[in-house]
Each structure stands twice: as C-alpha cells, then as structure tokens.
Amino acid sequence: MGLATVHSRAQNGLQADPVTVEVDLSPGLPGLSIVGLPEAAVRESRDRVRAAILNSGYQFPNRRITINLAPADLPKEGGRFDLPIALGMLAASDQIPAQALQDLEVLGELSLTGEIRPVRGVLPAAIKCSKMGRKLLVPEANVEEALLAGDCELKAANQLGALCAILHG
C-alpha cells in the first residue's frame, strides 16, 4: 500500500483538536521523519514505536518513512500519538488492514514492549468522537474516563500485538 491515515486528537487545554496521522512508506534509504510541529516527546516516539512494533512480533518497515501530523500549525505534545503512528506504519506496510482504521480515532502511548499506556485528556476526545459518530480506541486504563462521555463507542487495548490481532479479525 505505502500510505495510511489514522485519526487522532491533540490535547489543547480542554479542547480535543483533530489530528490526521499520515504515514508514507517510500523507496530510498531507510529513515524516519516526523513533520507537522511535533514537540520533543512526539519526535522521540520514533524509538518507542520501533521497539514496540518489533517486540510485538511485527516487522518495522525498512524503507523511507515520512509521518505527517496534520494540521501542521497545531502543537502536538506527549506520547498520545505513538499508537496512531504505529498502526499507521503497520497499515501502510500491509501488516494490518487499513480498512479497520477508517471509522476509528486512536489515542495511546507505547512502551518499548508494546504495552499501550494511558494518556491525559481522553474525556474531551471521547465527547468529540461521540458527536462525530466515530469509535474511539483508548488504552484500557483510560476506559473509565472515556465512559463519562456517554454514548461514545469505545474500543480498548493494553498490548499492541493483541490489538493488531483483533484488527485482523
């Protein structure tokens, strides 16, 4: 495939602004760049995502990887984009079906082992997802907070490998 899109949300005070995570795999020298105004913790996600993918039994794409966090003028901070980036890489490299991500918004930080860790600001994201009619994928530790949004359709996971197996089926 070479290109995948995953929907997420940035925390901006009490707002949950939409962020589109675009992952492009192209020929060329292997490397990874993240564009779209990422702060230090987001730039560091390259190492967490790589280790999490490998330690979950999947292959890290050995290609030129460009990750765009759009819109570019919105600040992005924290590890909340680790999981969307990892799922985008796996979908772009045809290791998981891209269709499984279409109506889903994703939040979650990854450990080096592939554990999905909780993030801050899930309630505003859940409220926005509910209004937009989208499903929200959150770390299991954030489920109680997300349930406060009311009728938001939730999916939860605590391991990247197990989540990918679910997305396959």
XYZ file of N, CA and C in Angstrom:
507
model
N 0.832 -1.193 0.000
C 0.000 0.000 0.000
C 0.875 1.254 0.000
N 1.711 1.462 1.017
C 2.624 2.579 1.053
C 2.130 3.817 1.756
N 0.802 3.984 1.889
C 0.257 5.180 2.531
C -0.917 4.773 3.406
N -0.943 5.300 4.630
C -2.053 5.018 5.544
C -2.381 6.271 6.337
N -3.647 6.383 6.713
C -4.129 7.519 7.501
C -4.818 7.000 8.752
N -4.483 7.617 9.885
C -5.099 7.272 11.171
C -5.555 8.578 11.808
N -6.764 8.580 12.355
C -7.303 9.780 13.008
C -6.987 9.750 14.494
N -6.657 10.926 15.028
C -6.343 11.059 16.440
C -6.802 12.438 16.905
N -6.430 12.800 18.117
C -6.779 14.113 18.660
C -5.646 14.631 19.533
N -5.369 15.923 19.413
C -4.383 16.586 20.258
C -5.096 17.173 21.462
N -4.408 17.224 22.580
C -4.973 17.887 23.748
C -4.527 19.335 23.713
N -5.495 20.232 23.717
C -5.234 21.661 23.655
C -6.087 22.308 24.734
N -5.599 22.282 25.976
C -6.410 22.732 27.105
C -7.567 21.772 27.298
N -8.787 22.273 27.258
C -9.972 21.424 27.367
C -10.498 20.997 26.005
N -9.800 21.374 24.963
C -10.194 21.010 23.604
C -9.504 19.720 23.168
N -10.125 19.032 22.247
C -9.538 17.833 21.636
C -9.555 18.065 20.129
N -8.538 18.750 19.662
C -8.475 19.120 18.251
C -8.115 17.913 17.390
N -8.780 17.756 16.235
C -8.489 16.606 15.371
C -7.089 16.693 14.767
N -6.445 15.534 14.702
C -5.127 15.404 14.083
C -5.181 14.194 13.160
N -4.732 14.381 11.946
C -4.629 13.282 10.995
C -3.180 12.832 10.947
N -2.960 11.555 11.239
C -1.623 10.976 11.194
C -1.496 10.248 9.860
N -0.662 10.805 8.982
C -0.430 10.204 7.661
C 0.944 9.557 7.672
N 0.995 8.296 7.254
C 2.263 7.560 7.207
C 2.518 7.161 5.763
N 3.673 7.581 5.227
C 4.056 7.252 3.866
C 5.332 6.431 3.897
N 5.292 5.281 3.237
C 6.480 4.443 3.063
C 6.911 4.568 1.612
N 8.149 4.967 1.397
C 8.607 5.151 0.025
C 9.986 4.534 -0.140
N 10.372 4.283 -1.399
C 11.708 3.736 -1.638
C 12.771 4.762 -1.270
N 13.944 4.278 -1.011
C 15.048 5.161 -0.656
C 15.765 4.625 0.563
N 16.749 5.385 1.014
C 17.490 4.977 2.198
C 16.547 4.921 3.388
N 16.619 3.854 4.189
C 15.749 3.764 5.362
C 15.969 4.940 6.301
N 14.887 5.472 6.792
C 14.924 6.584 7.720
C 13.518 6.951 8.113
N 13.395 7.782 9.129
C 12.081 8.173 9.611
C 12.097 9.654 9.940
N 11.128 10.384 9.412
C 10.986 11.791 9.785
C 9.535 12.059 10.158
N 9.373 12.903 11.168
C 8.048 13.295 11.640
C 7.921 14.794 11.404
N 6.893 15.180 10.658
C 6.653 16.585 10.357
C 5.273 16.985 10.877
N 5.061 18.283 11.036
C 3.762 18.773 11.479
C 3.805 19.354 12.878
N 4.875 20.053 13.242
C 5.038 20.735 14.520
C 5.019 19.801 15.726
N 5.785 18.695 15.688
C 5.840 17.821 16.857
C 6.783 18.383 17.921
N 6.426 18.260 19.190
C 7.325 18.640 20.265
C 8.256 17.471 20.561
N 9.165 17.628 21.497
C 10.217 16.636 21.746
C 9.678 15.236 22.013
N 8.652 15.110 22.856
C 8.128 13.776 23.192
C 7.547 13.084 21.969
N 6.981 13.850 21.032
C 6.436 13.260 19.817
C 7.578 12.830 18.904
N 8.628 13.640 18.805
C 9.778 13.260 17.981
C 10.444 12.000 18.526
N 10.425 11.832 19.852
C 11.013 10.646 20.475
C 10.177 9.395 20.226
N 8.963 9.559 19.740
C 8.100 8.399 19.526
C 8.702 7.432 18.511
N 9.558 7.900 17.638
C 10.167 7.023 16.632
C 10.840 5.827 17.302
N 11.519 6.049 18.422
C 12.212 4.960 19.102
C 11.235 4.048 19.842
N 10.222 4.643 20.498
C 9.225 3.822 21.200
C 8.437 2.979 20.214
N 8.029 3.570 19.089
C 7.231 2.864 18.094
C 8.035 1.725 17.466
N 9.265 1.985 17.129
C 10.109 0.945 16.519
C 10.226 -0.261 17.449
N 10.590 -0.014 18.702
C 10.752 -1.108 19.665
C 9.429 -1.827 19.905
N 8.337 -1.080 20.025
C 7.024 -1.691 20.290
C 6.596 -2.588 19.131
N 6.800 -2.141 17.906
C 6.436 -2.953 16.736
C 7.251 -4.241 16.713
N 8.557 -4.133 16.880
C 9.425 -5.315 16.845
C 9.121 -6.271 17.994
N 8.932 -5.731 19.196
C 8.679 -6.576 20.362
C 7.259 -7.137 20.386
N 6.412 -6.702 19.478
C 5.054 -7.240 19.355
C 4.968 -8.294 18.256
N 6.108 -8.597 17.642
C 6.144 -9.654 16.644
C 5.872 -9.193 15.224
N 5.922 -7.899 14.969
C 5.708 -7.373 13.625
C 7.021 -6.837 13.079
N 7.060 -6.530 11.798
C 8.272 -6.023 11.165
C 8.214 -4.505 11.071
N 9.309 -3.868 11.452
C 9.420 -2.423 11.264
C 9.810 -2.200 9.816
N 9.052 -1.369 9.081
C 9.339 -1.175 7.651
C 10.761 -0.648 7.417
N 11.488 -1.312 6.561
C 12.852 -0.931 6.226
C 12.834 -0.069 4.964
N 12.174 1.074 5.071
C 12.007 1.989 3.935
C 12.115 3.419 4.443
N 11.967 4.339 3.565
C 11.922 5.762 3.925
C 10.525 6.027 4.468
N 10.413 6.446 5.724
C 9.125 6.651 6.386
C 8.955 8.140 6.683
N 7.863 8.701 6.179
C 7.519 10.085 6.495
C 6.183 10.067 7.216
N 6.149 10.708 8.387
C 4.928 10.800 9.185
C 4.537 12.260 9.257
N 3.322 12.549 8.809
C 2.802 13.914 8.828
C 1.682 13.979 9.862
N 1.819 14.901 10.804
C 0.785 15.158 11.809
C 0.086 16.452 11.420
N -1.092 16.333 10.834
C -1.788 17.497 10.295
C -2.988 17.853 11.169
N -3.270 19.123 11.350
C -2.684 20.282 10.688
C -1.330 20.667 11.280
N -0.478 21.192 10.422
C 0.891 21.500 10.813
C 0.988 22.631 11.825
N 0.001 23.525 11.860
C 0.099 24.674 12.762
C -0.423 24.389 14.172
N -0.881 23.190 14.444
C -1.385 22.809 15.764
C -0.266 22.121 16.547
N 0.095 22.634 17.729
C 1.150 21.969 18.508
C 0.729 20.559 18.932
N 1.670 19.612 18.859
C 1.423 18.238 19.283
C 2.431 17.898 20.363
N 1.936 17.344 21.478
C 2.836 17.038 22.582
C 2.481 15.704 23.213
N 3.437 15.143 23.921
C 3.226 13.903 24.651
C 3.323 12.670 23.775
N 3.079 11.526 24.409
C 3.185 10.251 23.721
C 1.883 9.762 23.132
N 0.837 10.592 23.145
C -0.500 10.165 22.701
C -0.566 9.758 21.236
N 0.442 10.114 20.437
C 0.438 9.769 19.010
C 1.230 8.498 18.705
N 1.836 7.869 19.730
C 2.606 6.634 19.500
C 1.750 5.559 18.836
N 0.595 5.278 19.423
C -0.255 4.207 18.900
C -0.781 4.522 17.501
N -1.283 5.743 17.243
C -1.695 6.042 15.866
C -0.548 5.916 14.853
N 0.654 6.326 15.243
C 1.807 6.215 14.346
C 2.119 4.742 14.072
N 2.136 3.927 15.124
C 2.439 2.505 14.952
C 1.398 1.830 14.068
N 0.122 2.101 14.314
C -0.930 1.491 13.498
C -0.846 1.972 12.052
N -0.488 3.240 11.854
C -0.308 3.763 10.502
C 0.829 3.063 9.776
N 1.933 2.829 10.472
C 3.062 2.118 9.859
C 2.673 0.689 9.495
N 1.965 0.022 10.391
C 1.564 -1.360 10.141
C 0.553 -1.442 9.002
N -0.340 -0.458 8.908
C -1.306 -0.442 7.802
C -0.618 -0.101 6.482
N 0.296 0.864 6.493
C 0.998 1.252 5.265
C 1.869 0.122 4.732
N 2.340 -0.746 5.617
C 3.173 -1.872 5.197
C 2.353 -3.156 5.047
N 1.031 -3.017 5.021
C 0.098 -4.138 4.812
C 0.213 -5.249 5.858
N 0.597 -4.892 7.073
C 0.657 -5.883 8.149
C -0.657 -5.950 8.922
N -1.466 -4.882 8.821
C -2.836 -4.884 9.342
C -3.716 -4.244 8.271
N -5.012 -4.553 8.256
C -5.879 -3.970 7.228
C -6.171 -2.487 7.497
N -5.927 -1.657 6.500
C -6.164 -0.220 6.637
C -7.645 0.089 6.860
N -8.555 -0.751 6.309
C -9.991 -0.514 6.462
C -10.419 -0.555 7.924
N -9.719 -1.315 8.743
C -10.064 -1.437 10.159
C -9.867 -0.121 10.907
N -9.145 0.824 10.318
C -8.849 2.092 10.975
C -9.720 3.245 10.483
N -10.571 3.010 9.492
C -11.300 4.094 8.833
C -12.205 4.908 9.749
N -13.052 4.279 10.540
C -14.006 5.000 11.394
C -13.551 5.041 12.843
N -12.250 5.036 13.042
C -11.679 4.923 14.367
C -10.777 6.116 14.647
N -10.860 6.641 15.870
C -9.883 7.619 16.335
C -9.065 6.933 17.403
N -7.758 7.194 17.423
C -6.833 6.413 18.233
C -5.992 7.318 19.121
N -5.879 6.943 20.396
C -5.019 7.619 21.361
C -4.251 6.565 22.142
N -2.989 6.792 22.427
C -2.252 5.870 23.277
C -0.756 6.011 23.143
N -0.080 5.896 24.269
C 1.380 5.880 24.299
C 1.840 4.428 24.327
N 2.973 4.154 23.731
C 3.514 2.799 23.700
C 4.756 2.678 24.564
N 4.851 1.543 25.240
C 6.103 1.206 25.916
C 6.977 0.465 24.902
N 8.208 0.209 25.259
C 9.111 -0.495 24.357
C 8.673 -1.934 24.125
N 7.890 -2.490 25.048
C 7.423 -3.874 24.927
C 6.140 -3.988 24.112
N 5.520 -2.853 23.792
C 4.259 -2.868 23.056
C 3.053 -2.667 23.949
N 3.283 -2.452 25.238
C 2.176 -2.152 26.150
C 1.604 -0.784 25.781
N 0.271 -0.671 25.805
C -0.388 0.598 25.496
C -0.662 1.306 26.819
N -0.033 2.448 26.995
C -0.109 3.195 28.256
C -1.155 4.304 28.169
N -1.707 4.686 29.333
C -2.738 5.730 29.345
C -2.182 7.100 28.958
N -3.095 7.956 28.509
C -2.758 9.332 28.155
C -3.725 10.274 28.861
N -3.365 11.548 28.922
C -4.238 12.556 29.534
C -5.230 13.081 28.496
N -6.357 13.588 28.963
C -7.295 14.278 28.088
C -8.153 13.387 27.226
N -8.537 12.222 27.722
C -9.352 11.305 26.932
C -10.815 11.755 26.895
N -11.319 12.342 27.975
C -12.729 12.749 28.014
C -13.098 13.728 26.902
N -12.348 14.815 26.686
C -12.704 15.702 25.569
C -12.675 14.993 24.210
N -11.734 14.081 24.025
C -11.662 13.312 22.767
C -12.882 12.416 22.621
N -13.299 11.787 23.713
C -14.472 10.907 23.676
C -15.742 11.705 23.369
N -15.853 12.891 23.917
C -17.023 13.744 23.640
C -17.062 14.105 22.161
N -15.933 14.507 21.604
C -15.874 14.860 20.181
C -16.182 13.654 19.295
N -15.640 12.479 19.639
C -15.899 11.264 18.852
C -17.383 10.927 18.881
N -17.995 11.089 20.028
C -19.426 10.805 20.164
C -20.236 11.705 19.238
N -19.881 12.976 19.197
C -20.585 13.935 18.332
C -20.380 13.633 16.851
N -19.202 13.082 16.515
C -18.883 12.808 15.109
C -19.317 11.411 14.671
N -19.774 10.599 15.616
C -20.196 9.245 15.285
C -19.050 8.299 14.987
N -17.892 8.581 15.549
C -16.725 7.720 15.354
C -16.469 6.885 16.596
N -15.805 5.761 16.398
C -15.368 4.924 17.509
C -14.046 5.480 18.024
N -13.793 5.282 19.306
C -12.557 5.753 19.916
C -11.807 4.571 20.496
N -10.551 4.425 20.104
C -9.674 3.388 20.640
C -8.765 4.034 21.670
N -8.853 3.538 22.915
C -8.069 4.102 24.013
C -7.353 2.986 24.765
N -6.334 3.342 25.546
C -5.727 2.362 26.439
C -6.768 1.884 27.461
N -6.679 0.619 27.874
C -7.644 0.097 28.848
C -7.698 0.939 30.108
N -6.568 1.512 30.508
C -6.522 2.335 31.716
C -7.330 3.625 31.578
N -7.704 4.030 30.377
C -8.472 5.255 30.153
C -9.957 5.004 29.919
N -10.411 3.760 29.996
C -11.804 3.446 29.674
C -12.782 4.161 30.595
N -12.536 4.155 31.893
C -13.469 4.799 32.833
C -13.659 6.272 32.494
N -12.574 6.965 32.201
C -12.663 8.382 31.841
C -13.461 8.560 30.556
N -13.202 7.724 29.555
C -13.890 7.842 28.266
C -15.383 7.546 28.408
N -15.758 6.654 29.314
C -17.171 6.316 29.514
C -17.986 7.493 30.047
N -17.337 8.469 30.641
C -18.032 9.659 31.133
C -18.635 10.485 30.002
N -18.189 10.242 28.777
C -18.702 10.977 27.612
C -20.101 10.531 27.229
N -20.570 9.427 27.775
C -21.919 8.972 27.451
C -21.923 7.919 26.377
N -22.474 8.265 25.212
C -22.714 7.257 24.182
C -21.568 7.070 23.189
N -20.352 7.381 23.561
C -19.197 7.170 22.683
C -18.925 5.672 22.567
N -18.791 5.184 21.343
C -18.470 3.776 21.135
C -16.967 3.591 21.321
N -16.618 2.756 22.296
C -15.218 2.593 22.681
C -14.661 1.243 22.298
N -13.370 1.255 22.016
C -12.563 0.046 21.910
C -11.378 0.309 22.824
N -10.911 -0.735 23.492
C -9.781 -0.565 24.404
C -8.795 -1.705 24.197
N -7.542 -1.420 24.473
C -6.495 -2.430 24.343
C -5.379 -2.105 25.318
N -4.597 -3.123 25.653
C -3.450 -2.880 26.520
C -2.134 -3.378 25.929
N -2.190 -4.047 24.752
C -0.990 -4.524 24.075
C -1.121 -4.325 22.569
N -0.071 -3.821 21.943
C -0.088 -3.584 20.501
C -0.305 -4.884 19.722
N 0.378 -5.936 20.096
C 0.248 -7.206 19.375
C -1.168 -7.752 19.427
N -1.792 -7.714 20.607
C -3.156 -8.204 20.758
C -4.131 -7.328 19.974
N -3.913 -6.024 19.979
C -4.759 -5.104 19.233
C -4.688 -5.400 17.728
N -3.501 -5.631 17.213
C -3.339 -5.922 15.789
C -4.050 -7.224 15.414
N -3.997 -8.205 16.300
C -4.704 -9.470 16.052
C -6.206 -9.221 15.968
N -6.734 -8.351 16.824
C -8.162 -8.010 16.801
C -8.505 -7.277 15.509
N -7.656 -6.360 15.070
C -7.910 -5.608 13.844
C -7.899 -6.523 12.623
N -7.176 -7.608 12.681
C -7.184 -8.587 11.594
C -8.513 -9.327 11.508
N -9.163 -9.547 12.665
C -10.363 -10.379 12.687
C -11.602 -9.565 12.777
